[in-house]
PDB file of C-alpha atoms in Angstrom:
ATOM      1  CA  UNK A   1     -13.756  57.925  64.496  1.00  0.00           C
ATOM      2  CA  UNK A   2     -16.002  56.256  67.038  1.00  0.00           C
ATOM      3  CA  UNK A   3     -18.131  53.215  66.255  1.00  0.00           C
ATOM      4  CA  UNK A   4     -21.699  52.781  67.408  1.00  0.00           C
ATOM      5  CA  UNK A   5     -24.094  49.890  66.987  1.00  0.00           C
ATOM      6  CA  UNK A   6     -27.648  50.770  65.976  1.00  0.00           C
ATOM      7  CA  UNK A   7     -30.232  49.994  68.649  1.00  0.00           C
ATOM      8  CA  UNK A   8     -32.146  47.555  66.462  1.00  0.00           C
ATOM      9  CA  UNK A   9     -28.923  45.606  65.835  1.00  0.00           C
ATOM     10  CA  UNK A  10     -28.151  45.473  69.561  1.00  0.00           C
ATOM     11  CA  UNK A  11     -31.543  43.928  70.191  1.00  0.00           C
ATOM     12  CA  UNK A  12     -30.578  41.197  67.750  1.00  0.00           C
ATOM     13  CA  UNK A  13     -26.995  40.695  68.919  1.00  0.00           C
ATOM     14  CA  UNK A  14     -27.346  40.770  72.701  1.00  0.00           C
ATOM     15  CA  UNK A  15     -29.246  37.473  73.036  1.00  0.00           C
ATOM     16  CA  UNK A  16     -26.631  35.806  70.855  1.00  0.00           C
ATOM     17  CA  UNK A  17     -23.788  37.226  72.912  1.00  0.00           C
ATOM     18  CA  UNK A  18     -25.593  36.182  76.083  1.00  0.00           C
ATOM     19  CA  UNK A  19     -25.770  32.585  74.871  1.00  0.00           C
ATOM     20  CA  UNK A  20     -22.005  32.572  74.388  1.00  0.00           C
ATOM     21  CA  UNK A  21     -21.213  33.245  78.049  1.00  0.00           C
ATOM     22  CA  UNK A  22     -21.373  29.609  79.162  1.00  0.00           C
ATOM     23  CA  UNK A  23     -19.414  28.432  76.123  1.00  0.00           C
ATOM     24  CA  UNK A  24     -16.767  31.131  76.447  1.00  0.00           C
ATOM     25  CA  UNK A  25     -15.692  29.798  79.841  1.00  0.00           C
ATOM     26  CA  UNK A  26     -13.988  26.937  78.031  1.00  0.00           C
ATOM     27  CA  UNK A  27     -11.288  29.340  76.847  1.00  0.00           C
ATOM     28  CA  UNK A  28      -8.692  28.450  74.274  1.00  0.00           C
ATOM     29  CA  UNK A  29      -6.855  25.739  76.211  1.00  0.00           C
ATOM     30  CA  UNK A  30      -3.724  27.852  76.565  1.00  0.00           C
ATOM     31  CA  UNK A  31      -3.418  27.483  80.345  1.00  0.00           C
ATOM     32  CA  UNK A  32      -1.074  24.772  81.537  1.00  0.00           C
ATOM     33  CA  UNK A  33      -2.396  22.067  83.847  1.00  0.00           C
ATOM     34  CA  UNK A  34       0.289  22.986  86.379  1.00  0.00           C
ATOM     35  CA  UNK A  35      -1.020  26.527  86.929  1.00  0.00           C
ATOM     36  CA  UNK A  36      -4.177  25.347  88.685  1.00  0.00           C
ATOM     37  CA  UNK A  37      -3.776  21.611  89.366  1.00  0.00           C
ATOM     38  CA  UNK A  38      -1.471  19.018  90.963  1.00  0.00           C
ATOM     39  CA  UNK A  39      -1.214  15.271  90.427  1.00  0.00           C
ATOM     40  CA  UNK A  40      -2.394  13.617  93.651  1.00  0.00           C
ATOM     41  CA  UNK A  41      -1.868   9.890  93.070  1.00  0.00           C
ATOM     42  CA  UNK A  42      -0.666   7.410  90.457  1.00  0.00           C
ATOM     43  CA  UNK A  43       2.189   9.738  89.547  1.00  0.00           C
ATOM     44  CA  UNK A  44       3.784   7.227  87.141  1.00  0.00           C
ATOM     45  CA  UNK A  45       0.430   6.863  85.357  1.00  0.00           C
ATOM     46  CA  UNK A  46       0.206  10.545  84.349  1.00  0.00           C
ATOM     47  CA  UNK A  47       1.546  11.958  81.093  1.00  0.00           C
ATOM     48  CA  UNK A  48       1.768  15.666  80.269  1.00  0.00           C
ATOM     49  CA  UNK A  49       1.199  16.520  76.603  1.00  0.00           C
ATOM     50  CA  UNK A  50       1.422  19.717  74.534  1.00  0.00           C
ATOM     51  CA  UNK A  51       3.387  21.643  77.179  1.00  0.00           C
ATOM     52  CA  UNK A  52       0.911  20.759  79.908  1.00  0.00           C
ATOM     53  CA  UNK A  53      -2.193  21.769  77.943  1.00  0.00           C
ATOM     54  CA  UNK A  54      -3.344  18.161  77.884  1.00  0.00           C
ATOM     55  CA  UNK A  55      -3.036  15.488  80.563  1.00  0.00           C
ATOM     56  CA  UNK A  56      -3.359  11.751  80.060  1.00  0.00           C
ATOM     57  CA  UNK A  57      -4.282   9.483  82.973  1.00  0.00           C
ATOM     58  CA  UNK A  58      -3.764   5.769  82.484  1.00  0.00           C
ATOM     59  CA  UNK A  59      -4.882   2.723  84.433  1.00  0.00           C
ATOM     60  CA  UNK A  60      -3.581  -0.824  84.521  1.00  0.00           C
ATOM     61  CA  UNK A  61      -3.853  -3.605  87.083  1.00  0.00           C
ATOM     62  CA  UNK A  62      -1.287  -1.884  89.312  1.00  0.00           C
ATOM     63  CA  UNK A  63      -2.824   1.587  89.575  1.00  0.00           C
ATOM     64  CA  UNK A  64      -4.979   4.348  88.185  1.00  0.00           C
ATOM     65  CA  UNK A  65      -4.285   8.058  88.695  1.00  0.00           C
ATOM     66  CA  UNK A  66      -5.840  11.338  89.749  1.00  0.00           C
ATOM     67  CA  UNK A  67      -5.340  15.079  90.059  1.00  0.00           C
ATOM     68  CA  UNK A  68      -6.873  17.962  92.013  1.00  0.00           C
ATOM     69  CA  UNK A  69      -7.048  21.743  91.940  1.00  0.00           C
ATOM     70  CA  UNK A  70      -4.589  23.617  94.140  1.00  0.00           C
ATOM     71  CA  UNK A  71      -7.371  25.776  95.587  1.00  0.00           C
ATOM     72  CA  UNK A  72     -10.894  25.211  96.857  1.00  0.00           C
ATOM     73  CA  UNK A  73     -13.919  27.140  95.631  1.00  0.00           C
ATOM     74  CA  UNK A  74     -17.230  28.196  97.153  1.00  0.00           C
ATOM     75  CA  UNK A  75     -19.147  28.989  93.957  1.00  0.00           C
ATOM     76  CA  UNK A  76     -18.424  29.006  90.247  1.00  0.00           C
ATOM     77  CA  UNK A  77     -18.740  27.451  86.829  1.00  0.00           C
ATOM     78  CA  UNK A  78     -16.436  24.434  86.610  1.00  0.00           C
ATOM     79  CA  UNK A  79     -15.498  22.509  83.501  1.00  0.00           C
ATOM     80  CA  UNK A  80     -13.083  20.042  81.969  1.00  0.00           C
ATOM     81  CA  UNK A  81     -12.756  18.773  78.432  1.00  0.00           C
ATOM     82  CA  UNK A  82     -12.491  14.993  78.485  1.00  0.00           C
ATOM     83  CA  UNK A  83     -11.976  12.133  76.070  1.00  0.00           C
ATOM     84  CA  UNK A  84     -12.780   8.801  77.705  1.00  0.00           C
ATOM     85  CA  UNK A  85     -10.992   5.430  77.458  1.00  0.00           C
ATOM     86  CA  UNK A  86     -11.946   3.518  74.331  1.00  0.00           C
ATOM     87  CA  UNK A  87     -12.058  -0.181  73.440  1.00  0.00           C
ATOM     88  CA  UNK A  88     -13.422  -2.617  75.997  1.00  0.00           C
ATOM     89  CA  UNK A  89     -13.684  -0.343  79.042  1.00  0.00           C
ATOM     90  CA  UNK A  90     -16.130  -2.246  81.262  1.00  0.00           C
ATOM     91  CA  UNK A  91     -15.304  -1.708  84.930  1.00  0.00           C
ATOM     92  CA  UNK A  92     -13.337   1.470  84.209  1.00  0.00           C
ATOM     93  CA  UNK A  93     -14.521   4.658  85.937  1.00  0.00           C
ATOM     94  CA  UNK A  94     -13.459   8.111  84.776  1.00  0.00           C
ATOM     95  CA  UNK A  95     -14.498  10.806  87.243  1.00  0.00           C
ATOM     96  CA  UNK A  96     -14.683  14.604  87.336  1.00  0.00           C
ATOM     97  CA  UNK A  97     -16.092  16.045  90.546  1.00  0.00           C
ATOM     98  CA  UNK A  98     -16.044  18.712  93.211  1.00  0.00           C
ATOM     99  CA  UNK A  99     -15.486  17.638  96.793  1.00  0.00           C
ATOM    100  CA  UNK A 100     -14.845  19.100 100.231  1.00  0.00           C
ATOM    101  CA  UNK A 101     -12.778  17.385 102.908  1.00  0.00           C
ATOM    102  CA  UNK A 102     -13.910  15.459 105.963  1.00  0.00           C
ATOM    103  CA  UNK A 103     -16.499  12.789 106.722  1.00  0.00           C
ATOM    104  CA  UNK A 104     -19.490  15.121 106.375  1.00  0.00           C
ATOM    105  CA  UNK A 105     -18.357  16.297 102.988  1.00  0.00           C
ATOM    106  CA  UNK A 106     -20.173  17.917 100.079  1.00  0.00           C
ATOM    107  CA  UNK A 107     -19.578  16.471  96.626  1.00  0.00           C
ATOM    108  CA  UNK A 108     -20.836  16.913  93.047  1.00  0.00           C
ATOM    109  CA  UNK A 109     -19.984  13.972  90.783  1.00  0.00           C
ATOM    110  CA  UNK A 110     -19.629  13.177  87.130  1.00  0.00           C
ATOM    111  CA  UNK A 111     -18.787   9.440  86.901  1.00  0.00           C
ATOM    112  CA  UNK A 112     -18.395   7.850  83.472  1.00  0.00           C
ATOM    113  CA  UNK A 113     -18.986   4.113  83.635  1.00  0.00           C
ATOM    114  CA  UNK A 114     -17.200   2.156  80.919  1.00  0.00           C
ATOM    115  CA  UNK A 115     -18.788  -0.718  79.042  1.00  0.00           C
ATOM    116  CA  UNK A 116     -18.125  -3.637  76.735  1.00  0.00           C
ATOM    117  CA  UNK A 117     -17.003  -2.517  73.288  1.00  0.00           C
ATOM    118  CA  UNK A 118     -19.935  -1.390  71.158  1.00  0.00           C
ATOM    119  CA  UNK A 119     -22.199  -0.714  74.132  1.00  0.00           C
ATOM    120  CA  UNK A 120     -22.941   2.847  75.295  1.00  0.00           C
ATOM    121  CA  UNK A 121     -21.153   4.672  78.097  1.00  0.00           C
ATOM    122  CA  UNK A 122     -23.288   5.488  81.128  1.00  0.00           C
ATOM    123  CA  UNK A 123     -22.866   8.872  82.776  1.00  0.00           C
ATOM    124  CA  UNK A 124     -23.765   8.859  86.467  1.00  0.00           C
ATOM    125  CA  UNK A 125     -24.173  12.042  88.499  1.00  0.00           C
ATOM    126  CA  UNK A 126     -24.519  12.307  92.244  1.00  0.00           C
ATOM    127  CA  UNK A 127     -24.925  15.014  94.875  1.00  0.00           C
ATOM    128  CA  UNK A 128     -23.583  14.685  98.436  1.00  0.00           C
ATOM    129  CA  UNK A 129     -24.498  17.064 101.245  1.00  0.00           C
ATOM    130  CA  UNK A 130     -22.937  16.714 104.705  1.00  0.00           C
ATOM    131  CA  UNK A 131     -21.709  13.228 103.804  1.00  0.00           C
ATOM    132  CA  UNK A 132     -25.101  12.025 102.546  1.00  0.00           C
ATOM    133  CA  UNK A 133     -25.240  10.920  98.913  1.00  0.00           C
ATOM    134  CA  UNK A 134     -27.459   8.226  97.375  1.00  0.00           C
ATOM    135  CA  UNK A 135     -28.803  10.724  94.825  1.00  0.00           C
ATOM    136  CA  UNK A 136     -27.669   8.921  91.687  1.00  0.00           C
ATOM    137  CA  UNK A 137     -29.021   9.687  88.250  1.00  0.00           C
ATOM    138  CA  UNK A 138     -27.782   7.926  85.100  1.00  0.00           C
ATOM    139  CA  UNK A 139     -28.072   8.779  81.439  1.00  0.00           C
ATOM    140  CA  UNK A 140     -26.827   7.139  78.253  1.00  0.00           C
ATOM    141  CA  UNK A 141     -24.706   9.554  76.256  1.00  0.00           C
ATOM    142  CA  UNK A 142     -26.025  10.380  72.776  1.00  0.00           C
ATOM    143  CA  UNK A 143     -22.517  10.429  71.255  1.00  0.00           C
ATOM    144  CA  UNK A 144     -19.304   8.433  71.480  1.00  0.00           C
ATOM    145  CA  UNK A 145     -17.338  10.074  74.329  1.00  0.00           C
ATOM    146  CA  UNK A 146     -14.195   8.161  73.338  1.00  0.00           C
ATOM    147  CA  UNK A 147     -13.996   9.593  69.808  1.00  0.00           C
ATOM    148  CA  UNK A 148     -13.338  13.222  70.688  1.00  0.00           C
ATOM    149  CA  UNK A 149     -13.250  15.745  73.520  1.00  0.00           C
ATOM    150  CA  UNK A 150     -16.499  16.956  75.039  1.00  0.00           C
ATOM    151  CA  UNK A 151     -16.893  19.523  77.804  1.00  0.00           C
ATOM    152  CA  UNK A 152     -18.501  18.569  81.102  1.00  0.00           C
ATOM    153  CA  UNK A 153     -19.563  21.448  83.338  1.00  0.00           C
ATOM    154  CA  UNK A 154     -21.015  22.206  86.749  1.00  0.00           C
ATOM    155  CA  UNK A 155     -22.700  25.514  87.579  1.00  0.00           C
ATOM    156  CA  UNK A 156     -22.886  26.068  91.340  1.00  0.00           C
ATOM    157  CA  UNK A 157     -24.428  29.106  92.973  1.00  0.00           C
ATOM    158  CA  UNK A 158     -26.736  29.691  95.927  1.00  0.00           C
ATOM    159  CA  UNK A 159     -29.846  28.917  93.884  1.00  0.00           C
ATOM    160  CA  UNK A 160     -29.067  25.853  91.808  1.00  0.00           C
ATOM    161  CA  UNK A 161     -26.502  23.302  90.726  1.00  0.00           C
ATOM    162  CA  UNK A 162     -26.619  22.376  87.044  1.00  0.00           C
ATOM    163  CA  UNK A 163     -24.647  19.591  85.360  1.00  0.00           C
ATOM    164  CA  UNK A 164     -24.009  20.179  81.644  1.00  0.00           C
ATOM    165  CA  UNK A 165     -22.753  17.956  78.828  1.00  0.00           C
ATOM    166  CA  UNK A 166     -21.300  20.476  76.398  1.00  0.00           C
ATOM    167  CA  UNK A 167     -24.051  23.124  76.523  1.00  0.00           C
ATOM    168  CA  UNK A 168     -26.915  20.744  77.344  1.00  0.00           C
ATOM    169  CA  UNK A 169     -28.156  20.650  80.958  1.00  0.00           C
ATOM    170  CA  UNK A 170     -28.624  17.060  82.130  1.00  0.00           C
ATOM    171  CA  UNK A 171     -29.320  17.540  85.839  1.00  0.00           C
ATOM    172  CA  UNK A 172     -30.575  20.289  88.131  1.00  0.00           C
ATOM    173  CA  UNK A 173     -30.398  20.297  91.934  1.00  0.00           C
ATOM    174  CA  UNK A 174     -32.242  23.296  93.362  1.00  0.00           C
ATOM    175  CA  UNK A 175     -31.548  24.971  96.689  1.00  0.00           C
ATOM    176  CA  UNK A 176     -34.754  24.177  98.565  1.00  0.00           C
ATOM    177  CA  UNK A 177     -33.356  24.630 102.054  1.00  0.00           C
ATOM    178  CA  UNK A 178     -35.499  27.670 102.828  1.00  0.00           C
ATOM    179  CA  UNK A 179     -38.627  26.120 101.300  1.00  0.00           C
ATOM    180  CA  UNK A 180     -38.698  22.522 102.532  1.00  0.00           C
ATOM    181  CA  UNK A 181     -35.502  22.048 104.526  1.00  0.00           C
ATOM    182  CA  UNK A 182     -33.454  20.020 102.007  1.00  0.00           C
ATOM    183  CA  UNK A 183     -29.749  20.501 102.697  1.00  0.00           C
ATOM    184  CA  UNK A 184     -27.668  22.138  99.965  1.00  0.00           C
ATOM    185  CA  UNK A 185     -23.892  21.959  99.267  1.00  0.00           C
ATOM    186  CA  UNK A 186     -22.222  24.934 100.926  1.00  0.00           C
ATOM    187  CA  UNK A 187     -18.695  23.822 101.838  1.00  0.00           C
ATOM    188  CA  UNK A 188     -15.712  24.978  99.751  1.00  0.00           C
ATOM    189  CA  UNK A 189     -14.747  22.222  97.333  1.00  0.00           C
ATOM    190  CA  UNK A 190     -11.722  21.237  95.293  1.00  0.00           C
ATOM    191  CA  UNK A 191     -11.940  20.082  91.685  1.00  0.00           C
ATOM    192  CA  UNK A 192     -10.756  16.514  91.222  1.00  0.00           C
ATOM    193  CA  UNK A 193     -10.483  14.026  88.370  1.00  0.00           C
ATOM    194  CA  UNK A 194      -9.451  10.383  88.382  1.00  0.00           C
ATOM    195  CA  UNK A 195      -9.307   7.130  86.457  1.00  0.00           C
ATOM    196  CA  UNK A 196      -9.804   4.004  88.547  1.00  0.00           C
ATOM    197  CA  UNK A 197     -11.015   0.408  88.664  1.00  0.00           C
ATOM    198  CA  UNK A 198     -14.672   0.210  89.678  1.00  0.00           C
ATOM    199  CA  UNK A 199     -15.509  -3.259  88.405  1.00  0.00           C
ATOM    200  CA  UNK A 200     -17.059  -4.194  91.760  1.00  0.00           C
ATOM    201  CA  UNK A 201     -20.080  -2.008  90.840  1.00  0.00           C
ATOM    202  CA  UNK A 202     -19.659   0.156  87.733  1.00  0.00           C
ATOM    203  CA  UNK A 203     -20.828  -2.121  84.885  1.00  0.00           C
ATOM    204  CA  UNK A 204     -23.960  -4.255  85.151  1.00  0.00           C
ATOM    205  CA  UNK A 205     -23.910  -3.845  88.913  1.00  0.00           C
ATOM    206  CA  UNK A 206     -20.429  -5.361  89.118  1.00  0.00           C
ATOM    207  CA  UNK A 207     -21.223  -8.449  87.058  1.00  0.00           C
ATOM    208  CA  UNK A 208     -19.053  -7.341  84.119  1.00  0.00           C
ATOM    209  CA  UNK A 209     -15.405  -7.159  85.159  1.00  0.00           C
ATOM    210  CA  UNK A 210     -12.435  -5.239  83.814  1.00  0.00           C
ATOM    211  CA  UNK A 211     -10.680  -6.913  80.890  1.00  0.00           C
ATOM    212  CA  UNK A 212      -7.066  -6.250  81.775  1.00  0.00           C
ATOM    213  CA  UNK A 213      -5.819  -7.509  78.408  1.00  0.00           C
ATOM    214  CA  UNK A 214      -6.950  -4.104  77.065  1.00  0.00           C
ATOM    215  CA  UNK A 215      -4.902  -2.156  79.626  1.00  0.00           C
ATOM    216  CA  UNK A 216      -3.591   0.450  79.886  1.00  0.00           C
ATOM    217  CA  UNK A 217      -6.859   2.366  79.705  1.00  0.00           C
ATOM    218  CA  UNK A 218      -6.303   6.059  78.931  1.00  0.00           C
ATOM    219  CA  UNK A 219      -8.368   9.186  79.605  1.00  0.00           C
ATOM    220  CA  UNK A 220      -7.404  12.612  78.266  1.00  0.00           C
ATOM    221  CA  UNK A 221      -8.157  16.032  79.800  1.00  0.00           C
ATOM    222  CA  UNK A 222      -7.938  19.602  78.510  1.00  0.00           C
ATOM    223  CA  UNK A 223      -9.204  23.048  79.509  1.00  0.00           C
ATOM    224  CA  UNK A 224      -7.547  23.777  82.835  1.00  0.00           C
ATOM    225  CA  UNK A 225      -8.617  27.389  83.339  1.00  0.00           C
ATOM    226  CA  UNK A 226     -10.974  27.864  86.303  1.00  0.00           C
ATOM    227  CA  UNK A 227     -13.701  30.502  86.642  1.00  0.00           C
ATOM    228  CA  UNK A 228     -14.796  30.355  90.275  1.00  0.00           C
ATOM    229  CA  UNK A 229     -14.561  32.065  93.660  1.00  0.00           C
ATOM    230  CA  UNK A 230     -11.455  30.672  95.333  1.00  0.00           C
ATOM    231  CA  UNK A 231     -10.973  30.134  99.049  1.00  0.00           C
ATOM    232  CA  UNK A 232      -7.550  29.378 100.482  1.00  0.00           C
ATOM    233  CA  UNK A 233      -6.960  26.551 102.928  1.00  0.00           C
ATOM    234  CA  UNK A 234      -6.214  28.904 105.833  1.00  0.00           C
ATOM    235  CA  UNK A 235      -9.669  30.448 105.456  1.00  0.00           C
ATOM    236  CA  UNK A 236     -11.265  27.002 105.430  1.00  0.00           C
ATOM    237  CA  UNK A 237      -9.338  25.799 108.488  1.00  0.00           C
ATOM    238  CA  UNK A 238     -10.186  28.967 110.421  1.00  0.00           C
ATOM    239  CA  UNK A 239     -13.898  28.597 109.700  1.00  0.00           C
ATOM    240  CA  UNK A 240     -13.995  31.913 107.847  1.00  0.00           C
ATOM    241  CA  UNK A 241     -17.136  33.235 106.219  1.00  0.00           C
ATOM    242  CA  UNK A 242     -17.456  32.686 102.456  1.00  0.00           C
ATOM    243  CA  UNK A 243     -20.319  35.133 101.839  1.00  0.00           C
ATOM    244  CA  UNK A 244     -18.208  37.043  99.318  1.00  0.00           C
ATOM    245  CA  UNK A 245     -18.445  34.003  97.024  1.00  0.00           C
ATOM    246  CA  UNK A 246     -22.213  34.527  96.776  1.00  0.00           C
ATOM    247  CA  UNK A 247     -21.819  38.056  95.425  1.00  0.00           C
ATOM    248  CA  UNK A 248     -23.621  38.923  92.183  1.00  0.00           C
ATOM    249  CA  UNK A 249     -20.346  40.515  91.176  1.00  0.00           C
ATOM    250  CA  UNK A 250     -19.568  37.023  89.896  1.00  0.00           C
ATOM    251  CA  UNK A 251     -21.522  36.412  86.697  1.00  0.00           C
ATOM    252  CA  UNK A 252     -22.587  32.887  87.669  1.00  0.00           C
ATOM    253  CA  UNK A 253     -24.369  34.303  90.744  1.00  0.00           C
ATOM    254  CA  UNK A 254     -26.432  36.822  88.792  1.00  0.00           C
ATOM    255  CA  UNK A 255     -30.188  36.373  88.539  1.00  0.00           C
ATOM    256  CA  UNK A 256     -29.960  34.982  85.012  1.00  0.00           C
ATOM    257  CA  UNK A 257     -28.344  31.835  86.421  1.00  0.00           C
ATOM    258  CA  UNK A 258     -30.827  31.222  89.237  1.00  0.00           C
ATOM    259  CA  UNK A 259     -32.824  28.931  86.961  1.00  0.00           C
ATOM    260  CA  UNK A 260     -32.682  27.432  83.489  1.00  0.00           C
ATOM    261  CA  UNK A 261     -33.796  29.613  80.600  1.00  0.00           C
ATOM    262  CA  UNK A 262     -36.556  28.370  78.270  1.00  0.00           C
ATOM    263  CA  UNK A 263     -34.148  26.789  75.778  1.00  0.00           C
ATOM    264  CA  UNK A 264     -32.197  25.018  78.512  1.00  0.00           C
ATOM    265  CA  UNK A 265     -35.405  23.801  80.150  1.00  0.00           C
ATOM    266  CA  UNK A 266     -36.546  22.203  76.883  1.00  0.00           C
ATOM    267  CA  UNK A 267     -33.156  20.537  76.373  1.00  0.00           C
ATOM    268  CA  UNK A 268     -33.124  19.317  79.973  1.00  0.00           C
ATOM    269  CA  UNK A 269     -36.567  17.753  79.653  1.00  0.00           C
ATOM    270  CA  UNK A 270     -35.532  16.129  76.382  1.00  0.00           C
ATOM    271  CA  UNK A 271     -32.521  14.486  78.051  1.00  0.00           C
ATOM    272  CA  UNK A 272     -34.659  13.205  80.908  1.00  0.00           C
ATOM    273  CA  UNK A 273     -37.243  11.788  78.500  1.00  0.00           C
ATOM    274  CA  UNK A 274     -34.884  10.226  75.967  1.00  0.00           C
ATOM    275  CA  UNK A 275     -31.612   9.325  77.707  1.00  0.00           C
ATOM    276  CA  UNK A 276     -32.162   8.884  81.455  1.00  0.00           C
ATOM    277  CA  UNK A 277     -32.263   5.250  82.515  1.00  0.00           C
ATOM    278  CA  UNK A 278     -32.051   5.643  86.300  1.00  0.00           C
ATOM    279  CA  UNK A 279     -33.271   8.257  88.772  1.00  0.00           C
ATOM    280  CA  UNK A 280     -33.089   7.635  92.511  1.00  0.00           C
ATOM    281  CA  UNK A 281     -36.389   9.465  92.906  1.00  0.00           C
ATOM    282  CA  UNK A 282     -38.091   6.771  90.809  1.00  0.00           C
ATOM    283  CA  UNK A 283     -36.468   3.806  92.570  1.00  0.00           C
ATOM    284  CA  UNK A 284     -39.304   2.388  94.677  1.00  0.00           C
ATOM    285  CA  UNK A 285     -37.135  -0.459  95.976  1.00  0.00           C
ATOM    286  CA  UNK A 286     -34.834   2.023  97.680  1.00  0.00           C
ATOM    287  CA  UNK A 287     -37.448   4.676  98.325  1.00  0.00           C
ATOM    288  CA  UNK A 288     -41.068   3.528  98.685  1.00  0.00           C
ATOM    289  CA  UNK A 289     -43.613   6.222  97.928  1.00  0.00           C
ATOM    290  CA  UNK A 290     -44.115   7.028 101.606  1.00  0.00           C
ATOM    291  CA  UNK A 291     -40.342   7.362 102.169  1.00  0.00           C
ATOM    292  CA  UNK A 292     -39.299   9.542  99.215  1.00  0.00           C
ATOM    293  CA  UNK A 293     -36.464  12.012  99.818  1.00  0.00           C
ATOM    294  CA  UNK A 294     -37.966  15.468 100.285  1.00  0.00           C
ATOM    295  CA  UNK A 295     -36.391  16.900  97.141  1.00  0.00           C
ATOM    296  CA  UNK A 296     -38.061  14.176  95.046  1.00  0.00           C
ATOM    297  CA  UNK A 297     -41.465  15.572  95.991  1.00  0.00           C
ATOM    298  CA  UNK A 298     -40.492  18.813  94.218  1.00  0.00           C
ATOM    299  CA  UNK A 299     -38.727  17.341  91.174  1.00  0.00           C
TER     300      UNK A 299
END
């Protein structure tokens, strides 16, 4: 016997199912780290747990550690579940980012800046295009990122880049190249994550240093499945065209994901109003009003 859903019920269910698309990309954490990633440095500071379904990076005064995806990608919806170092983590930087190779590289950064015990973690994001960054934004997280895993995500298509904390958008970088000439990330990028000592700048502008008596600092990662358009290294080296990665055959390139929906827009504005404590577009010391970056005029 076949099963059909009444039309009125579909009208109710479809929006709910639609809202699950972004969340469903997190999967069930059954994919091993080693299917899609390699350790790239600090090999003796990496621990595989639960048959490779969880990876621990540690940092002490001798080294931190990092890993990277085996492939590069030219569009997609990228995510990692992360639990950040606890205790007194001032000076400690945990990073999850996309990056291309070369001096004029593109890069999309999540950087978690540790703090003295009891003080909030700062999450810094940045966008590099053709080697040019200096687009920092910082928010204070509204939860303790050391207590449990949270999912950090980057949507990247030809219309916008959106940084998410769990399902909440915290930053949007629109493709305004056609409109006002602002460059937009277009180079294939690898996924990377690392744990390293940034006490020269990360906490209180470098005034608060790493307390090595609390080492080793440990960050944990899960969720190693990747939903994105992959590009192999031979294609990159040959200068091949990546237009296929912009196809609406990939769900993240469809029109629905060209801009935030109404719910996401409200959540995004709430984060900016309540939790943002630095935006390069508002920094008049760096950028006087008559020298604002072009994209800041269309914030």
